[in-house]
Amino acid sequence: MRRLRLGVAGRMLAVLVVLGVSVFPIYWMFTTALTSDADLFAPRTRLVPDLRQFDVFVDALTEGQTLTWLANSTVVAVGTTVLAIGLGIPLAYALSRFSFVGKSLVGLLLLMTQMLPEALMVVPLFSLYRRFDLLDSLGGLVLANAAFVLPIVALVLKGAIDGIPKELEESARVDGCGPFSVLTRINLPIMTPSIAAAAVIAFFHAWNEYVFAVTFIFDKGLQPASVGLAGFVGEQGTAIQTIMAVAFMFTLPAVAFYLFAQKYVVSGMTAGAVKG
């Protein structure tokens, strides 16, 4: 019994340590934003936020373009997620279930695209975007991000489809279902956890993406928050509290989306366990 209690206590301690390490950067951003200049450069570090400095959040929202940046980031991240998942599902299904010439090469090329850094793709994409008038466009940014993250989304979803027994699809076809019905009525409900995980990957990539955004967007009213946040760093001085306040607000939507998607991941895994 004592060994069991020690094991439970050890696991709880490990969970608390991991939770603390994960949450601490967000807490530190919030605390630094609510720290006065005198405390910020004092010998003793302030560990508790000073709520009297809360005006820095109000000023960041009312005097700057923070809300516009967050709205642009939301459009880009949601658009990228929807487009990548929408294209990734049929691509993954084709790679998993159909046989065609060059199938192995397509899979290899998808994997190789993940080894290329974004910086190598900026110059050819910039020339292409200028030709098709896609610069200074959130739609163009969605297209670039979706193209970059689509291979990893397709590979994640292909692994999920590979794990679905083909007997289920064959039974559905015997009942008269076509390929589209098999995909939507048989595979998609079972793939819910993998779709949620792929959506988190696509959303986080687009939410944090910087290289494409700073290269393809010139209008400050169309900049996402990742570019706008970098604009606070100046040569003459840097408003640390303002940066931390905007960074804290920049983090919250991504965390909220993760918690929202996590619910579906857990529910899908539980449903799969019950069905056996």
PDB file of C-alpha atoms in Angstrom:
ATOM      1  CA  MET A   1       0.000   0.000   0.000  1.00  0.00           C
ATOM      2  CA  ARG A   2       2.805   2.422   0.893  1.00  0.00           C
ATOM      3  CA  ARG A   3       4.560   1.672  -2.419  1.00  0.00           C
ATOM      4  CA  LEU A   4       1.286   2.363  -4.260  1.00  0.00           C
ATOM      5  CA  ARG A   5       0.878   5.710  -2.507  1.00  0.00           C
ATOM      6  CA  LEU A   6       4.457   6.673  -3.332  1.00  0.00           C
ATOM      7  CA  GLY A   7       3.813   5.756  -6.981  1.00  0.00           C
ATOM      8  CA  VAL A   8       0.670   7.916  -7.108  1.00  0.00           C
ATOM      9  CA  ALA A   9       2.493  10.790  -5.384  1.00  0.00           C
ATOM     10  CA  GLY A  10       5.375  10.479  -7.856  1.00  0.00           C
ATOM     11  CA  ARG A  11       3.036  10.617 -10.844  1.00  0.00           C
ATOM     12  CA  MET A  12       1.195  13.621  -9.398  1.00  0.00           C
ATOM     13  CA  LEU A  13       4.518  15.383  -8.797  1.00  0.00           C
ATOM     14  CA  ALA A  14       5.593  14.655 -12.382  1.00  0.00           C
ATOM     15  CA  VAL A  15       2.277  16.026 -13.713  1.00  0.00           C
ATOM     16  CA  LEU A  16       2.652  19.183 -11.594  1.00  0.00           C
ATOM     17  CA  VAL A  17       6.222  19.707 -12.829  1.00  0.00           C
ATOM     18  CA  VAL A  18       5.206  19.298 -16.496  1.00  0.00           C
ATOM     19  CA  LEU A  19       2.179  21.552 -15.963  1.00  0.00           C
ATOM     20  CA  GLY A  20       4.331  24.195 -14.279  1.00  0.00           C
ATOM     21  CA  VAL A  21       6.939  24.151 -17.055  1.00  0.00           C
ATOM     22  CA  SER A  22       4.190  24.427 -19.678  1.00  0.00           C
ATOM     23  CA  VAL A  23       2.253  27.248 -18.046  1.00  0.00           C
ATOM     24  CA  PHE A  24       5.180  29.262 -16.673  1.00  0.00           C
ATOM     25  CA  PRO A  25       6.055  31.105 -19.947  1.00  0.00           C
ATOM     26  CA  ILE A  26       2.466  32.363 -20.222  1.00  0.00           C
ATOM     27  CA  TYR A  27       2.440  33.379 -16.544  1.00  0.00           C
ATOM     28  CA  TRP A  28       5.785  35.139 -16.963  1.00  0.00           C
ATOM     29  CA  MET A  29       4.509  37.121 -19.962  1.00  0.00           C
ATOM     30  CA  PHE A  30       1.486  38.223 -17.908  1.00  0.00           C
ATOM     31  CA  THR A  31       3.643  39.132 -14.895  1.00  0.00           C
ATOM     32  CA  THR A  32       6.194  41.074 -16.948  1.00  0.00           C
ATOM     33  CA  ALA A  33       3.404  43.013 -18.694  1.00  0.00           C
ATOM     34  CA  LEU A  34       2.116  44.055 -15.256  1.00  0.00           C
ATOM     35  CA  THR A  35       5.488  45.136 -13.895  1.00  0.00           C
ATOM     36  CA  SER A  36       6.469  48.794 -13.590  1.00  0.00           C
ATOM     37  CA  ASP A  37       9.729  50.117 -15.051  1.00  0.00           C
ATOM     38  CA  ALA A  38      11.181  50.482 -11.544  1.00  0.00           C
ATOM     39  CA  ASP A  39      10.431  46.847 -10.652  1.00  0.00           C
ATOM     40  CA  LEU A  40      11.450  45.616 -14.099  1.00  0.00           C
ATOM     41  CA  PHE A  41      15.053  46.764 -13.657  1.00  0.00           C
ATOM     42  CA  ALA A  42      15.231  46.283  -9.875  1.00  0.00           C
ATOM     43  CA  PRO A  43      17.833  43.850  -8.450  1.00  0.00           C
ATOM     44  CA  ARG A  44      15.071  41.592  -7.067  1.00  0.00           C
ATOM     45  CA  THR A  45      12.793  40.066  -9.694  1.00  0.00           C
ATOM     46  CA  ARG A  46       9.087  40.582  -9.121  1.00  0.00           C
ATOM     47  CA  LEU A  47       7.291  37.229  -9.236  1.00  0.00           C
ATOM     48  CA  VAL A  48       3.738  38.490  -8.629  1.00  0.00           C
ATOM     49  CA  PRO A  49       1.923  40.673 -11.200  1.00  0.00           C
ATOM     50  CA  ASP A  50       1.141  44.231 -10.137  1.00  0.00           C
ATOM     51  CA  LEU A  51      -2.524  44.621 -11.097  1.00  0.00           C
ATOM     52  CA  ARG A  52      -2.217  48.411 -10.795  1.00  0.00           C
ATOM     53  CA  GLN A  53      -0.347  48.286 -14.134  1.00  0.00           C
ATOM     54  CA  PHE A  54      -3.316  46.710 -15.955  1.00  0.00           C
ATOM     55  CA  ASP A  55      -3.655  49.827 -18.131  1.00  0.00           C
ATOM     56  CA  VAL A  56      -0.924  48.413 -20.366  1.00  0.00           C
ATOM     57  CA  PHE A  57      -3.451  45.870 -21.704  1.00  0.00           C
ATOM     58  CA  VAL A  58      -6.072  48.577 -22.240  1.00  0.00           C
ATOM     59  CA  ASP A  59      -3.546  50.803 -24.045  1.00  0.00           C
ATOM     60  CA  ALA A  60      -2.352  47.911 -26.227  1.00  0.00           C
ATOM     61  CA  LEU A  61      -5.938  47.230 -27.314  1.00  0.00           C
ATOM     62  CA  THR A  62      -7.131  50.815 -27.786  1.00  0.00           C
ATOM     63  CA  GLU A  63      -4.089  52.722 -29.062  1.00  0.00           C
ATOM     64  CA  GLY A  64      -2.459  50.213 -31.396  1.00  0.00           C
ATOM     65  CA  GLN A  65      -3.606  47.812 -34.093  1.00  0.00           C
ATOM     66  CA  THR A  66      -3.578  44.766 -31.840  1.00  0.00           C
ATOM     67  CA  LEU A  67      -7.216  43.855 -32.496  1.00  0.00           C
ATOM     68  CA  THR A  68      -6.683  44.174 -36.263  1.00  0.00           C
ATOM     69  CA  TRP A  69      -3.583  41.987 -36.100  1.00  0.00           C
ATOM     70  CA  LEU A  70      -5.397  39.343 -34.046  1.00  0.00           C
ATOM     71  CA  ALA A  71      -8.344  39.399 -36.458  1.00  0.00           C
ATOM     72  CA  ASN A  72      -5.969  38.960 -39.425  1.00  0.00           C
ATOM     73  CA  SER A  73      -4.169  36.083 -37.673  1.00  0.00           C
ATOM     74  CA  THR A  74      -7.535  34.442 -36.961  1.00  0.00           C
ATOM     75  CA  VAL A  75      -8.576  34.693 -40.629  1.00  0.00           C
ATOM     76  CA  VAL A  76      -5.247  33.262 -41.801  1.00  0.00           C
ATOM     77  CA  ALA A  77      -5.138  30.449 -39.219  1.00  0.00           C
ATOM     78  CA  VAL A  78      -8.768  29.367 -39.661  1.00  0.00           C
ATOM     79  CA  GLY A  79      -8.538  29.605 -43.450  1.00  0.00           C
ATOM     80  CA  THR A  80      -5.313  27.591 -43.496  1.00  0.00           C
ATOM     81  CA  THR A  81      -6.797  24.923 -41.217  1.00  0.00           C
ATOM     82  CA  VAL A  82      -9.991  24.535 -43.250  1.00  0.00           C
ATOM     83  CA  LEU A  83      -8.124  24.438 -46.578  1.00  0.00           C
ATOM     84  CA  ALA A  84      -5.420  22.025 -45.370  1.00  0.00           C
ATOM     85  CA  ILE A  85      -7.946  19.628 -43.802  1.00  0.00           C
ATOM     86  CA  GLY A  86     -10.286  19.909 -46.801  1.00  0.00           C
ATOM     87  CA  LEU A  87      -7.498  18.999 -49.234  1.00  0.00           C
ATOM     88  CA  GLY A  88      -5.666  16.655 -46.876  1.00  0.00           C
ATOM     89  CA  ILE A  89      -8.555  14.211 -46.336  1.00  0.00           C
ATOM     90  CA  PRO A  90      -9.081  13.208 -50.010  1.00  0.00           C
ATOM     91  CA  LEU A  91      -5.307  13.225 -50.590  1.00  0.00           C
ATOM     92  CA  ALA A  92      -4.748  10.929 -47.613  1.00  0.00           C
ATOM     93  CA  TYR A  93      -7.620   8.667 -48.688  1.00  0.00           C
ATOM     94  CA  ALA A  94      -6.183   8.354 -52.202  1.00  0.00           C
ATOM     95  CA  LEU A  95      -2.711   7.547 -50.867  1.00  0.00           C
ATOM     96  CA  SER A  96      -4.081   4.989 -48.433  1.00  0.00           C
ATOM     97  CA  ARG A  97      -6.736   3.171 -50.469  1.00  0.00           C
ATOM     98  CA  PHE A  98      -5.942   3.544 -54.185  1.00  0.00           C
ATOM     99  CA  SER A  99      -3.089   2.082 -56.219  1.00  0.00           C
ATOM    100  CA  PHE A 100      -1.585   4.244 -58.972  1.00  0.00           C
ATOM    101  CA  VAL A 101       1.725   4.714 -60.744  1.00  0.00           C
ATOM    102  CA  GLY A 102       4.160   6.804 -58.689  1.00  0.00           C
ATOM    103  CA  LYS A 103       2.282   6.395 -55.402  1.00  0.00           C
ATOM    104  CA  SER A 104       5.480   5.750 -53.421  1.00  0.00           C
ATOM    105  CA  LEU A 105       7.159   8.729 -55.103  1.00  0.00           C
ATOM    106  CA  VAL A 106       4.261  11.011 -54.136  1.00  0.00           C
ATOM    107  CA  GLY A 107       4.565   9.899 -50.507  1.00  0.00           C
ATOM    108  CA  LEU A 108       8.324  10.483 -50.589  1.00  0.00           C
ATOM    109  CA  LEU A 109       7.898  13.955 -52.111  1.00  0.00           C
ATOM    110  CA  LEU A 110       5.364  14.866 -49.432  1.00  0.00           C
ATOM    111  CA  LEU A 111       7.864  13.852 -46.773  1.00  0.00           C
ATOM    112  CA  MET A 112      10.705  15.747 -48.480  1.00  0.00           C
ATOM    113  CA  THR A 113       8.721  19.001 -48.532  1.00  0.00           C
ATOM    114  CA  GLN A 114       8.823  19.001 -44.734  1.00  0.00           C
ATOM    115  CA  MET A 115      12.610  19.086 -44.862  1.00  0.00           C
ATOM    116  CA  LEU A 116      12.661  22.382 -46.789  1.00  0.00           C
ATOM    117  CA  PRO A 117      12.816  25.583 -44.722  1.00  0.00           C
ATOM    118  CA  GLU A 118      10.349  28.329 -45.586  1.00  0.00           C
ATOM    119  CA  ALA A 119      13.189  30.716 -46.448  1.00  0.00           C
ATOM    120  CA  LEU A 120      14.042  28.608 -49.516  1.00  0.00           C
ATOM    121  CA  MET A 121      10.487  28.905 -50.840  1.00  0.00           C
ATOM    122  CA  VAL A 122      10.036  32.641 -50.306  1.00  0.00           C
ATOM    123  CA  VAL A 123      11.809  33.893 -53.462  1.00  0.00           C
ATOM    124  CA  PRO A 124      10.070  31.619 -56.031  1.00  0.00           C
ATOM    125  CA  LEU A 125       6.722  32.095 -54.270  1.00  0.00           C
ATOM    126  CA  PHE A 126       7.174  35.881 -54.221  1.00  0.00           C
ATOM    127  CA  SER A 127       7.720  35.911 -57.994  1.00  0.00           C
ATOM    128  CA  LEU A 128       4.692  33.678 -58.510  1.00  0.00           C
ATOM    129  CA  TYR A 129       2.503  35.746 -56.183  1.00  0.00           C
ATOM    130  CA  ARG A 130       3.477  39.009 -57.920  1.00  0.00           C
ATOM    131  CA  ARG A 131       2.534  37.504 -61.277  1.00  0.00           C
ATOM    132  CA  PHE A 132      -0.885  36.340 -60.039  1.00  0.00           C
ATOM    133  CA  ASP A 133      -1.524  39.470 -57.920  1.00  0.00           C
ATOM    134  CA  LEU A 134      -1.604  37.560 -54.620  1.00  0.00           C
ATOM    135  CA  LEU A 135       0.699  39.903 -52.689  1.00  0.00           C
ATOM    136  CA  ASP A 136      -0.894  41.967 -49.902  1.00  0.00           C
ATOM    137  CA  SER A 137      -3.697  39.455 -49.628  1.00  0.00           C
ATOM    138  CA  LEU A 138      -4.781  37.344 -46.667  1.00  0.00           C
ATOM    139  CA  GLY A 139      -6.061  34.785 -49.176  1.00  0.00           C
ATOM    140  CA  GLY A 140      -2.575  34.507 -50.667  1.00  0.00           C
ATOM    141  CA  LEU A 141      -1.141  34.022 -47.194  1.00  0.00           C
ATOM    142  CA  VAL A 142      -3.701  31.289 -46.483  1.00  0.00           C
ATOM    143  CA  LEU A 143      -2.737  29.579 -49.743  1.00  0.00           C
ATOM    144  CA  ALA A 144       0.997  29.649 -48.940  1.00  0.00           C
ATOM    145  CA  ASN A 145       0.516  28.354 -45.399  1.00  0.00           C
ATOM    146  CA  ALA A 146      -1.895  25.626 -46.505  1.00  0.00           C
ATOM    147  CA  ALA A 147       0.505  24.469 -49.218  1.00  0.00           C
ATOM    148  CA  PHE A 148       3.357  24.317 -46.708  1.00  0.00           C
ATOM    149  CA  VAL A 149       1.446  22.389 -44.020  1.00  0.00           C
ATOM    150  CA  LEU A 150      -0.659  20.173 -46.345  1.00  0.00           C
ATOM    151  CA  PRO A 151       1.952  17.373 -46.648  1.00  0.00           C
ATOM    152  CA  ILE A 152       2.204  16.787 -42.887  1.00  0.00           C
ATOM    153  CA  VAL A 153      -1.595  16.969 -42.561  1.00  0.00           C
ATOM    154  CA  ALA A 154      -2.000  14.398 -45.363  1.00  0.00           C
ATOM    155  CA  LEU A 155       0.577  12.071 -43.814  1.00  0.00           C
ATOM    156  CA  VAL A 156      -1.106  12.251 -40.389  1.00  0.00           C
ATOM    157  CA  LEU A 157      -4.521  11.508 -41.901  1.00  0.00           C
ATOM    158  CA  LYS A 158      -3.119   8.731 -44.124  1.00  0.00           C
ATOM    159  CA  GLY A 159      -1.855   6.977 -41.007  1.00  0.00           C
ATOM    160  CA  ALA A 160      -5.352   7.216 -39.524  1.00  0.00           C
ATOM    161  CA  ILE A 161      -7.003   5.769 -42.648  1.00  0.00           C
ATOM    162  CA  ASP A 162      -4.411   2.971 -42.802  1.00  0.00           C
ATOM    163  CA  GLY A 163      -5.563   1.906 -39.334  1.00  0.00           C
ATOM    164  CA  ILE A 164      -9.226   1.559 -40.370  1.00  0.00           C
ATOM    165  CA  PRO A 165     -10.049  -2.058 -41.337  1.00  0.00           C
ATOM    166  CA  LYS A 166     -10.888  -2.398 -45.017  1.00  0.00           C
ATOM    167  CA  GLU A 167     -13.669  -4.834 -44.065  1.00  0.00           C
ATOM    168  CA  LEU A 168     -15.730  -1.870 -42.817  1.00  0.00           C
ATOM    169  CA  GLU A 169     -15.514  -0.189 -46.227  1.00  0.00           C
ATOM    170  CA  GLU A 170     -16.259  -3.439 -48.037  1.00  0.00           C
ATOM    171  CA  SER A 171     -19.384  -3.932 -45.914  1.00  0.00           C
ATOM    172  CA  ALA A 172     -20.512  -0.404 -46.730  1.00  0.00           C
ATOM    173  CA  ARG A 173     -19.966  -0.978 -50.454  1.00  0.00           C
ATOM    174  CA  VAL A 174     -22.050  -4.158 -50.269  1.00  0.00           C
ATOM    175  CA  ASP A 175     -24.838  -1.979 -48.811  1.00  0.00           C
ATOM    176  CA  GLY A 176     -24.569   0.343 -51.821  1.00  0.00           C
ATOM    177  CA  CYS A 177     -22.233   3.122 -50.589  1.00  0.00           C
ATOM    178  CA  GLY A 178     -19.970   4.784 -53.130  1.00  0.00           C
ATOM    179  CA  PRO A 179     -16.380   5.955 -52.426  1.00  0.00           C
ATOM    180  CA  PHE A 180     -17.546   9.417 -51.236  1.00  0.00           C
ATOM    181  CA  SER A 181     -20.160   7.913 -48.904  1.00  0.00           C
ATOM    182  CA  VAL A 182     -17.599   5.456 -47.553  1.00  0.00           C
ATOM    183  CA  LEU A 183     -15.223   8.330 -46.832  1.00  0.00           C
ATOM    184  CA  THR A 184     -17.786  10.613 -45.184  1.00  0.00           C
ATOM    185  CA  ARG A 185     -19.997   8.054 -43.380  1.00  0.00           C
ATOM    186  CA  ILE A 186     -17.472   5.384 -42.395  1.00  0.00           C
ATOM    187  CA  ASN A 187     -13.977   6.868 -42.248  1.00  0.00           C
ATOM    188  CA  LEU A 188     -14.486  10.467 -41.079  1.00  0.00           C
ATOM    189  CA  PRO A 189     -16.262   9.609 -37.780  1.00  0.00           C
ATOM    190  CA  ILE A 190     -13.495   7.140 -36.914  1.00  0.00           C
ATOM    191  CA  MET A 191     -10.801   9.639 -37.948  1.00  0.00           C
ATOM    192  CA  THR A 192     -12.067  12.396 -35.634  1.00  0.00           C
ATOM    193  CA  PRO A 193      -9.063  12.294 -33.241  1.00  0.00           C
ATOM    194  CA  SER A 194      -6.571  12.405 -36.126  1.00  0.00           C
ATOM    195  CA  ILE A 195      -8.481  15.213 -37.877  1.00  0.00           C
ATOM    196  CA  ALA A 196      -8.451  17.208 -34.636  1.00  0.00           C
ATOM    197  CA  ALA A 197      -4.694  16.616 -34.226  1.00  0.00           C
ATOM    198  CA  ALA A 198      -4.016  17.631 -37.852  1.00  0.00           C
ATOM    199  CA  ALA A 199      -6.174  20.739 -37.388  1.00  0.00           C
ATOM    200  CA  VAL A 200      -4.110  21.738 -34.339  1.00  0.00           C
ATOM    201  CA  ILE A 201      -0.895  21.335 -36.374  1.00  0.00           C
ATOM    202  CA  ALA A 202      -2.252  23.438 -39.257  1.00  0.00           C
ATOM    203  CA  PHE A 203      -3.711  26.132 -36.973  1.00  0.00           C
ATOM    204  CA  PHE A 204      -0.546  26.515 -34.902  1.00  0.00           C
ATOM    205  CA  HIS A 205       1.640  26.684 -38.018  1.00  0.00           C
ATOM    206  CA  ALA A 206      -0.464  29.459 -39.573  1.00  0.00           C
ATOM    207  CA  TRP A 207      -0.910  31.302 -36.259  1.00  0.00           C
ATOM    208  CA  ASN A 208       2.835  31.518 -35.574  1.00  0.00           C
ATOM    209  CA  GLU A 209       4.065  31.807 -39.172  1.00  0.00           C
ATOM    210  CA  TYR A 210       6.293  34.849 -39.769  1.00  0.00           C
ATOM    211  CA  VAL A 211       8.476  34.482 -42.908  1.00  0.00           C
ATOM    212  CA  PHE A 212       5.655  34.344 -45.487  1.00  0.00           C
ATOM    213  CA  ALA A 213       3.676  37.043 -43.661  1.00  0.00           C
ATOM    214  CA  VAL A 214       6.520  39.561 -43.463  1.00  0.00           C
ATOM    215  CA  THR A 215       7.454  38.939 -47.121  1.00  0.00           C
ATOM    216  CA  PHE A 216       4.027  38.880 -48.794  1.00  0.00           C
ATOM    217  CA  ILE A 217       2.147  41.498 -46.722  1.00  0.00           C
ATOM    218  CA  PHE A 218       3.126  45.199 -47.005  1.00  0.00           C
ATOM    219  CA  ASP A 219      -0.086  46.860 -45.852  1.00  0.00           C
ATOM    220  CA  LYS A 220       0.102  47.267 -42.056  1.00  0.00           C
ATOM    221  CA  GLY A 221      -3.669  46.877 -41.878  1.00  0.00           C
ATOM    222  CA  LEU A 222      -3.325  43.332 -43.240  1.00  0.00           C
ATOM    223  CA  GLN A 223      -0.419  42.236 -41.070  1.00  0.00           C
ATOM    224  CA  PRO A 224      -0.998  39.256 -38.758  1.00  0.00           C
ATOM    225  CA  ALA A 225      -0.075  39.509 -35.078  1.00  0.00           C
ATOM    226  CA  SER A 226       3.236  37.652 -35.541  1.00  0.00           C
ATOM    227  CA  VAL A 227       4.526  40.491 -37.773  1.00  0.00           C
ATOM    228  CA  GLY A 228       2.879  43.270 -35.798  1.00  0.00           C
ATOM    229  CA  LEU A 229       4.412  41.989 -32.561  1.00  0.00           C
ATOM    230  CA  ALA A 230       7.902  42.095 -34.086  1.00  0.00           C
ATOM    231  CA  GLY A 231       7.280  45.743 -35.020  1.00  0.00           C
ATOM    232  CA  PHE A 232       7.420  46.755 -31.351  1.00  0.00           C
ATOM    233  CA  VAL A 233      11.148  46.084 -31.250  1.00  0.00           C
ATOM    234  CA  GLY A 234      12.760  49.440 -32.124  1.00  0.00           C
ATOM    235  CA  GLU A 235      16.298  50.710 -32.547  1.00  0.00           C
ATOM    236  CA  GLN A 236      15.876  53.516 -30.007  1.00  0.00           C
ATOM    237  CA  GLY A 237      13.879  51.623 -27.408  1.00  0.00           C
ATOM    238  CA  THR A 238      11.572  48.702 -26.775  1.00  0.00           C
ATOM    239  CA  ALA A 239       8.382  48.815 -24.704  1.00  0.00           C
ATOM    240  CA  ILE A 240       8.833  45.516 -22.908  1.00  0.00           C
ATOM    241  CA  GLN A 241       5.545  45.657 -21.012  1.00  0.00           C
ATOM    242  CA  THR A 242       3.595  46.401 -24.194  1.00  0.00           C
ATOM    243  CA  ILE A 243       5.303  43.544 -26.042  1.00  0.00           C
ATOM    244  CA  MET A 244       4.497  41.128 -23.227  1.00  0.00           C
ATOM    245  CA  ALA A 245       0.876  42.330 -23.066  1.00  0.00           C
ATOM    246  CA  VAL A 246       0.387  41.843 -26.822  1.00  0.00           C
ATOM    247  CA  ALA A 247       2.270  38.520 -26.725  1.00  0.00           C
ATOM    248  CA  PHE A 248      -0.006  37.331 -23.901  1.00  0.00           C
ATOM    249  CA  MET A 249      -3.101  38.232 -25.914  1.00  0.00           C
ATOM    250  CA  PHE A 250      -1.511  36.629 -28.979  1.00  0.00           C
ATOM    251  CA  THR A 251      -1.128  33.368 -27.051  1.00  0.00           C
ATOM    252  CA  LEU A 252      -4.696  33.106 -25.719  1.00  0.00           C
ATOM    253  CA  PRO A 253      -6.559  32.289 -29.002  1.00  0.00           C
ATOM    254  CA  ALA A 254      -4.066  29.506 -29.832  1.00  0.00           C
ATOM    255  CA  VAL A 255      -4.448  28.015 -26.349  1.00  0.00           C
ATOM    256  CA  ALA A 256      -8.245  28.292 -26.613  1.00  0.00           C
ATOM    257  CA  PHE A 257      -8.235  26.492 -29.970  1.00  0.00           C
ATOM    258  CA  TYR A 258      -6.013  23.752 -28.570  1.00  0.00           C
ATOM    259  CA  LEU A 259      -8.359  23.209 -25.620  1.00  0.00           C
ATOM    260  CA  PHE A 260     -11.341  23.160 -28.003  1.00  0.00           C
ATOM    261  CA  ALA A 261      -9.696  20.611 -30.317  1.00  0.00           C
ATOM    262  CA  GLN A 262      -8.409  18.553 -27.396  1.00  0.00           C
ATOM    263  CA  LYS A 263     -11.989  17.919 -26.299  1.00  0.00           C
ATOM    264  CA  TYR A 264     -12.742  16.280 -29.644  1.00  0.00           C
ATOM    265  CA  VAL A 265      -9.491  14.302 -29.554  1.00  0.00           C
ATOM    266  CA  VAL A 266     -10.355  12.845 -26.155  1.00  0.00           C
ATOM    267  CA  SER A 267     -14.011  12.180 -27.056  1.00  0.00           C
ATOM    268  CA  GLY A 268     -13.000  10.484 -30.307  1.00  0.00           C
ATOM    269  CA  MET A 269     -10.468   8.275 -28.551  1.00  0.00           C
ATOM    270  CA  THR A 270     -13.048   7.354 -25.920  1.00  0.00           C
ATOM    271  CA  ALA A 271     -15.648   6.506 -28.580  1.00  0.00           C
ATOM    272  CA  GLY A 272     -13.130   4.301 -30.371  1.00  0.00           C
ATOM    273  CA  ALA A 273     -12.305   2.471 -27.147  1.00  0.00           C
ATOM    274  CA  VAL A 274     -15.971   1.757 -26.452  1.00  0.00           C
ATOM    275  CA  LYS A 275     -16.626   0.491 -29.965  1.00  0.00           C
ATOM    276  CA  GLY A 276     -13.576  -1.729 -29.821  1.00  0.00           C
TER     277      GLY A 276
END
